[in-house]
XYZ file of C-alpha atoms in Angstrom:
597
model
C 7.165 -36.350 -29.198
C 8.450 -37.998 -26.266
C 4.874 -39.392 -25.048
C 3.802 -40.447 -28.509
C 7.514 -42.700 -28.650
C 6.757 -44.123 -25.258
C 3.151 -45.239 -26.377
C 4.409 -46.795 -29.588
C 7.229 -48.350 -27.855
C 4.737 -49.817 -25.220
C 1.597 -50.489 -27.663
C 4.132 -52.866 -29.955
C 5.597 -54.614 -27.300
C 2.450 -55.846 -25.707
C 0.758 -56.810 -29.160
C 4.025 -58.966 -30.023
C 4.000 -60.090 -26.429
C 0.163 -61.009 -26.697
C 0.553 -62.892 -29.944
C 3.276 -64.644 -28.905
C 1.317 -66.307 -25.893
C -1.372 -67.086 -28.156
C 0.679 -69.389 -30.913
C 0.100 -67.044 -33.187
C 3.019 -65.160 -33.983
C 2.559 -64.474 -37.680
C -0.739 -62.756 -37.036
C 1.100 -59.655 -38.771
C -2.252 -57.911 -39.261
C -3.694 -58.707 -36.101
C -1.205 -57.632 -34.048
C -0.833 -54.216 -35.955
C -4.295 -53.534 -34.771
C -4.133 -54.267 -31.438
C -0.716 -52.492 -31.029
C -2.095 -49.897 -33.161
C -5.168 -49.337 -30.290
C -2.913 -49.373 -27.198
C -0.399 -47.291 -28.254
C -3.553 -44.873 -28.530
C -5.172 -45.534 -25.583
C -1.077 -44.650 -24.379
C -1.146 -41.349 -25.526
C -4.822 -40.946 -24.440
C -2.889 -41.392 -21.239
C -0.050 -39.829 -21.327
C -2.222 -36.824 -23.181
C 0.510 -36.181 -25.603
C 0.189 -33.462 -28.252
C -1.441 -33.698 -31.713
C 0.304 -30.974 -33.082
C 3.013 -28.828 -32.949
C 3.432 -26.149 -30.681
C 1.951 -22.849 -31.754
C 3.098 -19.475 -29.946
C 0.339 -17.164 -29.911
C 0.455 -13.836 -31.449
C 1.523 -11.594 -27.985
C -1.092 -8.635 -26.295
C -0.772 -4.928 -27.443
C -0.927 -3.320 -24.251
C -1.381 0.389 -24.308
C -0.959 2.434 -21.026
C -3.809 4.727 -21.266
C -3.377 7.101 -18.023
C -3.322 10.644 -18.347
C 0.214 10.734 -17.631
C 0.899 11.059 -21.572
C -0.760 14.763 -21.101
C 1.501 16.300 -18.642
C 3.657 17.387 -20.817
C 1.082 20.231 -21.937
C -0.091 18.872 -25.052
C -1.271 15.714 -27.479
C 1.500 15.071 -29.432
C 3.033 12.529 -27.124
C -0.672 10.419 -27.446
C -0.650 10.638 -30.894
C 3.074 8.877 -31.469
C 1.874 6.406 -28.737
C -1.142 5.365 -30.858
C 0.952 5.218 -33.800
C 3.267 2.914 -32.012
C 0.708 0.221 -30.581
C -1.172 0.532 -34.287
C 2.622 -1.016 -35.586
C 1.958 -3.553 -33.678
C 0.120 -6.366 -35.341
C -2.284 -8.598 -32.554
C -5.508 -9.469 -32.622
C -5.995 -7.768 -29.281
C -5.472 -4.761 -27.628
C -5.438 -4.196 -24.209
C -5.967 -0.944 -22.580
C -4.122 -0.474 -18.918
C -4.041 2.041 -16.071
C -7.041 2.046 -13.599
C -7.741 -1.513 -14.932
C -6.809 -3.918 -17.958
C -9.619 -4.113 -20.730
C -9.595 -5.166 -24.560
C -11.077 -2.160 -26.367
C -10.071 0.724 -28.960
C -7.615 3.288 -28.154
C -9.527 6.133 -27.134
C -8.917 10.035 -28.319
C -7.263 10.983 -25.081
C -6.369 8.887 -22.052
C -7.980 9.638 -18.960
C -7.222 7.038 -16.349
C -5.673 8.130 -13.186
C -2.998 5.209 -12.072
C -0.894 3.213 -13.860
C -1.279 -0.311 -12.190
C 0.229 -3.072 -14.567
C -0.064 -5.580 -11.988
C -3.527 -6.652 -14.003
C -1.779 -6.984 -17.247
C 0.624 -8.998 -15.596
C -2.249 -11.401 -14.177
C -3.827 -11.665 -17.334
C -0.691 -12.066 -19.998
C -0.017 -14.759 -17.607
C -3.531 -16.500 -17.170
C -3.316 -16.511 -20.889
C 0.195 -17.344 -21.476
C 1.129 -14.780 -24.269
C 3.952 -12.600 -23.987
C 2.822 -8.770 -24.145
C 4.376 -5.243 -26.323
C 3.602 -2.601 -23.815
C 3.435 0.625 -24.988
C 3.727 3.403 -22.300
C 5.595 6.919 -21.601
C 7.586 4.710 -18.867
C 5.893 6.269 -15.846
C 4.587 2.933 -13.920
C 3.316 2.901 -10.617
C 4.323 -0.950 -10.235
C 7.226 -1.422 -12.236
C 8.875 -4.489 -10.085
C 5.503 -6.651 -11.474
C 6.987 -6.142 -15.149
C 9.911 -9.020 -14.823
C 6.820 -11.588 -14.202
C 5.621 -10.964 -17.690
C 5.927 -13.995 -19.613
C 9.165 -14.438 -21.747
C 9.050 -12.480 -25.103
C 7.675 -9.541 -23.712
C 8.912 -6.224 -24.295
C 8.226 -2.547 -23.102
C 8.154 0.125 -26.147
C 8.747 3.344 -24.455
C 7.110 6.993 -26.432
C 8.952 9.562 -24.552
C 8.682 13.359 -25.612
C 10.693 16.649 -25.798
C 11.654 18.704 -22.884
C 9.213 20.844 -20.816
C 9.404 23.212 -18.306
C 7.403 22.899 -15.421
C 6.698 23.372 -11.785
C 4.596 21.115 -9.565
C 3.512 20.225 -6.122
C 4.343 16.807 -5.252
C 3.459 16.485 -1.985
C 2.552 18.334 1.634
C 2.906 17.435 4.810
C 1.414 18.992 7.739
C -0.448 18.244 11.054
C -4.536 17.450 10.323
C -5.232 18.551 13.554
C -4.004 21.730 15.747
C -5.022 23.639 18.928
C -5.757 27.301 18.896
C -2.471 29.647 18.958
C -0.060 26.684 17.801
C 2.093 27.137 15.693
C 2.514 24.195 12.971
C 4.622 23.461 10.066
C 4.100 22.760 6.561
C 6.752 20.658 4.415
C 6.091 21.083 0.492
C 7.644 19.464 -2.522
C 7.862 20.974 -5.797
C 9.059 18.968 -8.722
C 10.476 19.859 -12.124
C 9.576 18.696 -15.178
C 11.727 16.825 -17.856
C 12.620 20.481 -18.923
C 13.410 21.897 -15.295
C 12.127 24.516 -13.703
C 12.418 28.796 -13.649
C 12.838 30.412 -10.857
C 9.315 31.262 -8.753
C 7.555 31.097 -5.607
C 5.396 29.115 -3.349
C 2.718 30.526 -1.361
C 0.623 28.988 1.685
C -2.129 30.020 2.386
C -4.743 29.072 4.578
C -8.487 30.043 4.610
C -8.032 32.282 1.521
C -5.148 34.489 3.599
C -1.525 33.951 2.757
C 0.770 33.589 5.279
C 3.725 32.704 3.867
C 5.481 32.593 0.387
C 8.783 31.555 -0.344
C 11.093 32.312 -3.214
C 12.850 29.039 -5.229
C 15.566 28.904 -7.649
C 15.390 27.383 -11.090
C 15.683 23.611 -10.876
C 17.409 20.904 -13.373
C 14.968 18.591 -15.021
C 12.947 16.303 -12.770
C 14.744 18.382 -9.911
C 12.999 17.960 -7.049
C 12.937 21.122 -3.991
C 11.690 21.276 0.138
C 10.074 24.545 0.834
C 8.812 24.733 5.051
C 6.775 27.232 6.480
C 6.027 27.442 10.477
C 2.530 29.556 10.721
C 0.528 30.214 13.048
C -2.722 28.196 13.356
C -4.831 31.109 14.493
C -7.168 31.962 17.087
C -10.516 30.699 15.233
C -11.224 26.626 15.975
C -12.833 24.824 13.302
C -12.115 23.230 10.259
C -9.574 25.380 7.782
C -8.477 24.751 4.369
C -4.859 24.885 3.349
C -3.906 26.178 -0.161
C -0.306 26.115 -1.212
C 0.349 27.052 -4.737
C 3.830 27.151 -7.187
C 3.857 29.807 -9.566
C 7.295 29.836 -12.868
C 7.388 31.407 -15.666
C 7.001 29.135 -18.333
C 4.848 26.365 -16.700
C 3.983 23.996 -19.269
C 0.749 22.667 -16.785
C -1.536 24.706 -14.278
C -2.977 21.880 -12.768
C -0.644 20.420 -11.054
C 0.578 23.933 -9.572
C -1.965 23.673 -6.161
C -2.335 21.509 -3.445
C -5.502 21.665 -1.205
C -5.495 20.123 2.943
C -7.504 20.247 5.346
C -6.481 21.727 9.351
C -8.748 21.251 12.233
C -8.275 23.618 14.428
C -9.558 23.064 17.959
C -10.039 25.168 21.435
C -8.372 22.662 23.521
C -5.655 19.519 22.776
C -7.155 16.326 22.898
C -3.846 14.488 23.844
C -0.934 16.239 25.421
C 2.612 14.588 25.076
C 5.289 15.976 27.866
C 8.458 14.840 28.346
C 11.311 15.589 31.425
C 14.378 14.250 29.364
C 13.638 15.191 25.282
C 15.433 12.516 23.316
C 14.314 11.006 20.060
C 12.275 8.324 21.475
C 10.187 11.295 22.933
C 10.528 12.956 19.616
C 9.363 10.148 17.281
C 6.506 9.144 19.459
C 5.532 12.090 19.526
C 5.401 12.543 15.292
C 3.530 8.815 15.335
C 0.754 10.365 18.335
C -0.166 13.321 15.599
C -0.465 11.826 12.443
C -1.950 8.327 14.112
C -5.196 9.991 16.088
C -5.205 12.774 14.037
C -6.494 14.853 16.856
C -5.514 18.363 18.300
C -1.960 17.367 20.530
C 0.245 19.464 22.136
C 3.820 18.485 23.515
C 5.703 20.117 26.197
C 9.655 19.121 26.719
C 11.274 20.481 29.773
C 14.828 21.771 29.155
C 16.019 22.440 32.599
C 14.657 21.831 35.979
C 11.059 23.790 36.401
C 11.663 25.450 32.364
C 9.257 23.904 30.103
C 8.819 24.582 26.566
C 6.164 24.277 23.648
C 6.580 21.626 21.051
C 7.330 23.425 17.507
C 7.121 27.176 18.804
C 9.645 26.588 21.793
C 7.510 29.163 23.766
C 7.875 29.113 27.832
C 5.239 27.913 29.398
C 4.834 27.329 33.290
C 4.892 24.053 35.114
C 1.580 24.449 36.778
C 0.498 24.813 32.821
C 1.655 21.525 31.461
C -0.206 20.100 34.550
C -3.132 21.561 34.228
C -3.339 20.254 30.343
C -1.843 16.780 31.485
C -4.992 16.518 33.748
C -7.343 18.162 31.216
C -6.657 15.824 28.648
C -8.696 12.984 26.988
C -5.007 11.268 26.487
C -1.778 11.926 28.081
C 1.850 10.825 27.359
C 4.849 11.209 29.895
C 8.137 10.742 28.926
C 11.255 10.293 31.076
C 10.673 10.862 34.992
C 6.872 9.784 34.929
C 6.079 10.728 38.777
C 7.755 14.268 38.177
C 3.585 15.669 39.152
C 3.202 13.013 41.379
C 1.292 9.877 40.681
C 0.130 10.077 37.120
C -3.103 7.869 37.705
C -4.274 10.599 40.639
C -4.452 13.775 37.637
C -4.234 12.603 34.519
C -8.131 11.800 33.914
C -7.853 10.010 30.460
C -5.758 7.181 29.135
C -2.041 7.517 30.304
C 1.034 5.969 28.199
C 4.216 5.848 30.331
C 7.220 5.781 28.639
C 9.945 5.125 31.200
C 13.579 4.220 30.237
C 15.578 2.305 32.303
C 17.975 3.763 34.968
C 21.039 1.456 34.247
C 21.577 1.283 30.593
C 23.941 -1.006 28.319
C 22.891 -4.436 27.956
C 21.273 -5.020 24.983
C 17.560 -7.055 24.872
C 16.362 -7.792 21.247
C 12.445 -8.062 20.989
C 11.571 -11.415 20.786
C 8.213 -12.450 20.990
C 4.251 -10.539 21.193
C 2.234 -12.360 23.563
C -1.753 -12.409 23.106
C -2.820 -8.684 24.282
C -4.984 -6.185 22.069
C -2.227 -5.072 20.705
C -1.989 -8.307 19.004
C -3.755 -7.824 15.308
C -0.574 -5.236 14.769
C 1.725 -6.979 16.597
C 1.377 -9.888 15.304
C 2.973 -9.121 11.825
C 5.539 -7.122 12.130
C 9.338 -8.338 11.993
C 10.535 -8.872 15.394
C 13.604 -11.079 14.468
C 14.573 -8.091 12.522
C 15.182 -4.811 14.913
C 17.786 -3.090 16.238
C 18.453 -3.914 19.828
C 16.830 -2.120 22.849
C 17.354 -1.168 26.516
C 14.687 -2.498 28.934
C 14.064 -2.126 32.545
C 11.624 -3.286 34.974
C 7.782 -3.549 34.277
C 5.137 -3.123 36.943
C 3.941 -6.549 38.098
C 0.294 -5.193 38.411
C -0.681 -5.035 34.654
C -3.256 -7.001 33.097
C -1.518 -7.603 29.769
C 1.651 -7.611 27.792
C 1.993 -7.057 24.181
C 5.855 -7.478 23.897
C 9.010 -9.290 25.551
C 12.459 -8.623 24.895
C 15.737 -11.149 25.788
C 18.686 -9.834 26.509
C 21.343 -11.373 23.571
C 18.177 -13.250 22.305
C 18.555 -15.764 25.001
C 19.047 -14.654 28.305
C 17.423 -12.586 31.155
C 13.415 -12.356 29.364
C 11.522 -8.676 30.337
C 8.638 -7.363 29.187
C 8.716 -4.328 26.903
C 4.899 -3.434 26.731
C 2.568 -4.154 29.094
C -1.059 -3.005 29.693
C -4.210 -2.395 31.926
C -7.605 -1.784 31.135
C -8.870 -0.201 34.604
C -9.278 1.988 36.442
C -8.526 3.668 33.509
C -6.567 2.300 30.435
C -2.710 2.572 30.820
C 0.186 1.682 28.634
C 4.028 0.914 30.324
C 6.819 1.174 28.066
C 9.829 0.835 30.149
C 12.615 0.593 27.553
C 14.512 3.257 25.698
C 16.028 3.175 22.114
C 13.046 2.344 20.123
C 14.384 5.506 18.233
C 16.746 3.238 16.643
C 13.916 1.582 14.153
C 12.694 4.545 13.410
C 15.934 6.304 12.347
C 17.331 2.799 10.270
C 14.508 3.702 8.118
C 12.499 1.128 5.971
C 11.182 -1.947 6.938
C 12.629 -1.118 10.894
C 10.953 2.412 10.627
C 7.680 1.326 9.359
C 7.904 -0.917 12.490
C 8.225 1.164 14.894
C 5.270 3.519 13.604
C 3.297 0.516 14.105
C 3.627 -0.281 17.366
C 3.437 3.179 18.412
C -0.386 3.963 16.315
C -1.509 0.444 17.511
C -0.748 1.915 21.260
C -2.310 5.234 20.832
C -5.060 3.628 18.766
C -5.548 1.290 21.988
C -5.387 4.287 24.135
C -7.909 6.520 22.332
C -10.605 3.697 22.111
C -14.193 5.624 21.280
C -13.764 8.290 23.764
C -10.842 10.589 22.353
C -12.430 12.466 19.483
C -16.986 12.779 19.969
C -17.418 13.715 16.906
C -18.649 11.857 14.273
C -16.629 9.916 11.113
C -14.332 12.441 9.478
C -11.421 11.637 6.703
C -8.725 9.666 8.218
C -5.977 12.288 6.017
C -5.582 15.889 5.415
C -5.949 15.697 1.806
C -5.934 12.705 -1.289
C -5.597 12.713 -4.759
C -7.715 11.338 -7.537
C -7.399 7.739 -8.004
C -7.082 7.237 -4.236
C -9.502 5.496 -2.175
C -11.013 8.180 0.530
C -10.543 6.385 4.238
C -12.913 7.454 6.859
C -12.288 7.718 10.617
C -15.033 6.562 12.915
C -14.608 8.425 15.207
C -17.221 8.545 18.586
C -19.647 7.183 16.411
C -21.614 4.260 18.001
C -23.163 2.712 15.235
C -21.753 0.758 12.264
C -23.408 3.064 8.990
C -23.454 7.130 8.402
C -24.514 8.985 5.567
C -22.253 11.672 4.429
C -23.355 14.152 2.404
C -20.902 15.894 0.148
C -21.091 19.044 -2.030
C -18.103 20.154 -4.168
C -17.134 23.607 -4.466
C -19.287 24.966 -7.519
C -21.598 21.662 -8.321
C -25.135 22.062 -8.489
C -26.133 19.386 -6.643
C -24.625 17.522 -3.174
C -23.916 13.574 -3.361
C -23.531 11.036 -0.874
C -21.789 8.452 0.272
C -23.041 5.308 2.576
C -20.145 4.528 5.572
C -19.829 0.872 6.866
C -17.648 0.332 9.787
C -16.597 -3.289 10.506
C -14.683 -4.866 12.754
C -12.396 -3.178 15.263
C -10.313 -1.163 12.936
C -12.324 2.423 13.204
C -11.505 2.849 9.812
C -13.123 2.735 6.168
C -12.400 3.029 2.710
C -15.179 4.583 -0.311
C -14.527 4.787 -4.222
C -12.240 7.685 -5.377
C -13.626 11.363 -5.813
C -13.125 14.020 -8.363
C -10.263 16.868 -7.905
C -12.105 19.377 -5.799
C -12.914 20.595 -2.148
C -15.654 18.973 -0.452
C -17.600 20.179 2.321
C -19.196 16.875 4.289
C -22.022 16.845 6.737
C -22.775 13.829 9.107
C -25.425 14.622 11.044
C -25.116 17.812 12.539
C -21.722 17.860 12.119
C -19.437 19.531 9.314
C -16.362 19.316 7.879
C -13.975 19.505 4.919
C -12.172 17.264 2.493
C -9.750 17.956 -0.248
C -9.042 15.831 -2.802
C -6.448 17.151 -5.325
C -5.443 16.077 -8.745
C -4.139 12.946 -9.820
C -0.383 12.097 -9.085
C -0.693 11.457 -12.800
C 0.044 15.097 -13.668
C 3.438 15.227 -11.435
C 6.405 15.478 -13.759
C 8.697 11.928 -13.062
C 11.321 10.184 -14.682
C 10.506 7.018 -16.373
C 10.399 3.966 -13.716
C 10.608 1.028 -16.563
C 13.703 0.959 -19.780
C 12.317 -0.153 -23.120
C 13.317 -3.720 -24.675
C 12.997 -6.865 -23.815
C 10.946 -7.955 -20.379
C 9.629 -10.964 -18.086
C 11.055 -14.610 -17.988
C 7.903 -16.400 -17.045
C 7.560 -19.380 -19.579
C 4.813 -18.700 -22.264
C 2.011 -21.456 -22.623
C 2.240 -23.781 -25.357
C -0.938 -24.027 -27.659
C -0.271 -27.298 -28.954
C -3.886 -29.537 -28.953
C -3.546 -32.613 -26.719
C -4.934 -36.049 -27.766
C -7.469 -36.182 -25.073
C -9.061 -33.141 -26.752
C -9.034 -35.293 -30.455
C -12.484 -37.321 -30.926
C -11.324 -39.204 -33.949
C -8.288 -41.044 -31.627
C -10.984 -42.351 -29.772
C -12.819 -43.055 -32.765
C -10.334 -45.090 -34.514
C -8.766 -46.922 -31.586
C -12.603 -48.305 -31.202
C -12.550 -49.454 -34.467
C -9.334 -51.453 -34.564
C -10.246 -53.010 -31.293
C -13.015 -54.035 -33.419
C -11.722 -55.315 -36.707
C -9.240 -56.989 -34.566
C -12.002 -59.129 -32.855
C -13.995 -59.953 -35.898
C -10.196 -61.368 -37.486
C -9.515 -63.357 -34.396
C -12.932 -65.048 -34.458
C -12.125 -66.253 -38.399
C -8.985 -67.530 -37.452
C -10.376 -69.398 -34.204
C -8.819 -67.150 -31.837
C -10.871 -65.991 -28.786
């Protein structure tokens, strides 16, 4: 009302003032017309509301992800529709994969539960939203954006027991006779858990199996295996697989991955003084090339041990696989087989810490190298501090500097060479430090670490052609591709699921300098690919859907985003203009019968 009492204030005052002027201050009629036509053409200005403000009836949302069957059965979908039916709108939104208005179907089948859409939308639209979900989200933080009046209705269920594999976590690449380990989770559901086992197998042969204890609802339980890879290279599938009595779901009981198993290491990681810096980088080397790798740590002067097994190996053997390999790593005393660049016939990272330790540098800036796209981005201001010595003066490039205190005394952390062959420096210690503060600092320093070996591994590491970037995925998840040696920018891979009829295929576009690609999600199943002449295996397991969680969101009242009026403005009103026309016209006709021009 505001903008409507500023336009009548301001359309009387200038008729008055008008008529005044004129000599004609008893014009009453006159002067009601013309004041009457500016304060219009005022609120045609000021666009000021017609109406009062009407709140629009708010979004049924329904989360429609098959997260309402784990439980076993259909009883918790039926409440759920019962619940959003209560609800009186004059839409309903369906959300999970995506948001759409539609009916509620039979049984939900989407395989996420993304409410960032609904979010987007309720906003766009300015109506508050009654979401009605089992309280398993996948973005739950994007809920407080909601516009105010928005509330979460949560249809939760009775107990059930169950068993399930959350996760696994192994290599994706081994060498023949390693021996490689295999971290499982197993959750319980909102029921807990009996007492079972856990079996890994691999090609169809278990090799281990592992007895766990009864677990409290939502409970969740490590079980690690060390096996032996075997003697036979080539692609092997992994199976583990929980079995309770009880289990209220059988899908979610298996996890499929994938193990490439090759003659020979493709990049060999040895180090003279173990420390976690050695031991980190050398977790980041595996899962980042996702090649065969082997490490070697020596524990005393001429005693050298495998990484994971801790089998003795000689001297003259870590040599021979330092100069053997497509990539090599040294840690510690880098010259300990003379001068690396005169064996080691593939890429060489040096990681050399500094003699004199103590003063503390703090990373500080990432000067233009090809290590910039990573570099670039991540939180330098942020990190723990570092110990840095001396870099060779011959390099090409540097990718980081480090000041001591942040002001004094600048050295460079990372520097770089592209020939004769291409060589990283590190010569700082304590990088460990991100990676055990965990978070933002970890993530960090598993960045800088996979852009270097990335760097390092260029297109001649791995010759065969584009494989999947992870060991295994799960419904609902994008499948990213690894180029690989591959020279040119498209492959066709061919895929045939265990037990279809027919093979499918998928078209792979590499762009850019990344290596990597992303295609549309699969079905649960095991895949065998072919590109080319080469073949190869991918798993892709059930949804995460199906894995027993507590709820991530509370029922009642969400969001504090204001809620869009739908009061009509006057600009939007044709008769306003309609009538202030016409007084501006009566009013002239008047004024010419009275003499006034």
């Amino acid at each position: 009302m505001i903008f409507w009492l500023i336009a009548l204030v301001g359309g009387t005052a200038f008729a008055i003032l008008q008529y005044r002027l004129a000599g004609a201050r008893k014009a009453w009629g006159l002067q009601a017309l013309r004041g009457s036509a500016v304060v219009i053409v005022l609120a045609l200005i000021l666009n000021a509301p017609v109406g009062w403000n009407r709140v629009a009836r708010p979004y049924v949302a329904v989360d429609v992800s098959a997260s309402w069957l784990a439980s076993g059965d259909t009883t918790l979908w039926s409440r759920a529709r019962r619940a959003a039916d209560s609800v009186g709108t004059d839409t309903v939104l369906l959300v999970g994969d995506s948001v759409r208005a539609g009916k509620l179907p039979p049984s939900p089948t989407d395989v996420t539960s993304h409410v960032a859409p609904l979010v987007e939308r309720a906003l766009g639209a300015g109506r508050a939203v009654r979401l009605v979900t089992d309280g398993r989200i996948d973005d739950p933080e994007r809920l407080s954006e909601l516009p105010g009046g928005s509330s979460v209705v949560i249809v939760d269920g009775g107990s059930r027991r169950d068993a399930a594999l959350a996760s696994l976590a192994g290599p994706a690449a081994a060498v023949t006779g390693d021996s490689v380990e295999f971290t499982a989770v197993v959750a319980a559901g909102s029921g807990g858990s009996a007492a079972g086992k856990v079996d890994l197998s691999i090609d169809g042969l278990v090799l281990a199996t592992t007895a766990i204890d009864s677990m409290a609802a939502f409970a969740e339980r490590e079980v690690r295996w060390r096996v032996n890879a075997g003697l036979k290279a080539g692609q092997r599938l992994v199976r583990v697989l929980v079995a309770a009595p009880g289990d209220a779901l059988a899908r979610n009981d298996t996890l499929y991955a994938t193990l490439d198993v090759a003659a020979g290491a493709s990049a060999v990681f040895a180090s003279t003084a173990p420390d976690f810096d050695a031991r980190y980088a050398l977790d980041v080397l595996r899962g980042t090339l996702a090649v065969p790798t082997r490490g070697y740590y020596r524990v005393a002067p001429g005693q050298w041990r495998v990484d994971g097994s801790l089998a003795a190996v000689t001297e003259e053997e870590v040599k021979r696989s330092l100069g053997e390999a497509p990539i090599v790593v040294l840690h510690g005393d880098t010259a300990a087989f003379g001068p690396p660049r005169s064996y080691a016939r593939g890429a060489l990272a040096l990681m050399a810490p500094p003699v004199s330790r103590g003063d503390e540098y703090y990373p500080t800036a990432a000067p233009p190298s090809p290590l910039l796209p990573t570099f670039s981005t991540l939180p330098w201001d942020s990190l723990p501090p570092i110990e840095v010595g001396e870099a060779p003066r011959e390099s090409e490039w540097t990718a980081l500097t480090a000041r001591r205190g942040r002001r004094l005394d600048e050295r460079k952390v990372i520097v770089g060479s592209a020939l004769p062959q291409r060589t990283v420096v590190v010569p700082a210690a304590g990088l460990w430090r991100w990676r055990f503060r965990g978070g933002r600092t970890a993530d960090t320093f598993v960045s800088l670490w996979g852009s270097i070996f990335d760097w390092l591994a260029g297109e001649t590491v791995d010759l065969r052609g584009p494989r999947p970037a992870a060991a295994w995925s799960r419904v609902g998840e994008s499948i990213r591709w690894r180029r690989g040696g591959m020279r040119d920018s498209t492959a066709l891979v061919v895929l045939r699921r265990r037990g279809a009829a027919r093979p499918d295929s998928v078209r792979l576009r590499f762009g850019g300098s990344s290596g990597y690609t992303e295609t549309p999600p699969l079905a649960a199943g095991v895949y065998a690919t072919r590109v080319g002449e080469t073949d190869g295996l991918l798993a892709v397991n059930e949804s995460s859907e199906w894995i027993p969680r507590r709820a991530s969101v509370r029922a009642g009242p969400v969001g504090n985003a204001a809620a869009a009026g739908r009061a009509p403005q006057s600009r939007s009103a044709w008769w306003l203009y309609a009538i202030a026309l016409a007084a501006l016209c009566a009013e002239w006709i008047l004024r010419r019968r009275i003499g006034l021009r």
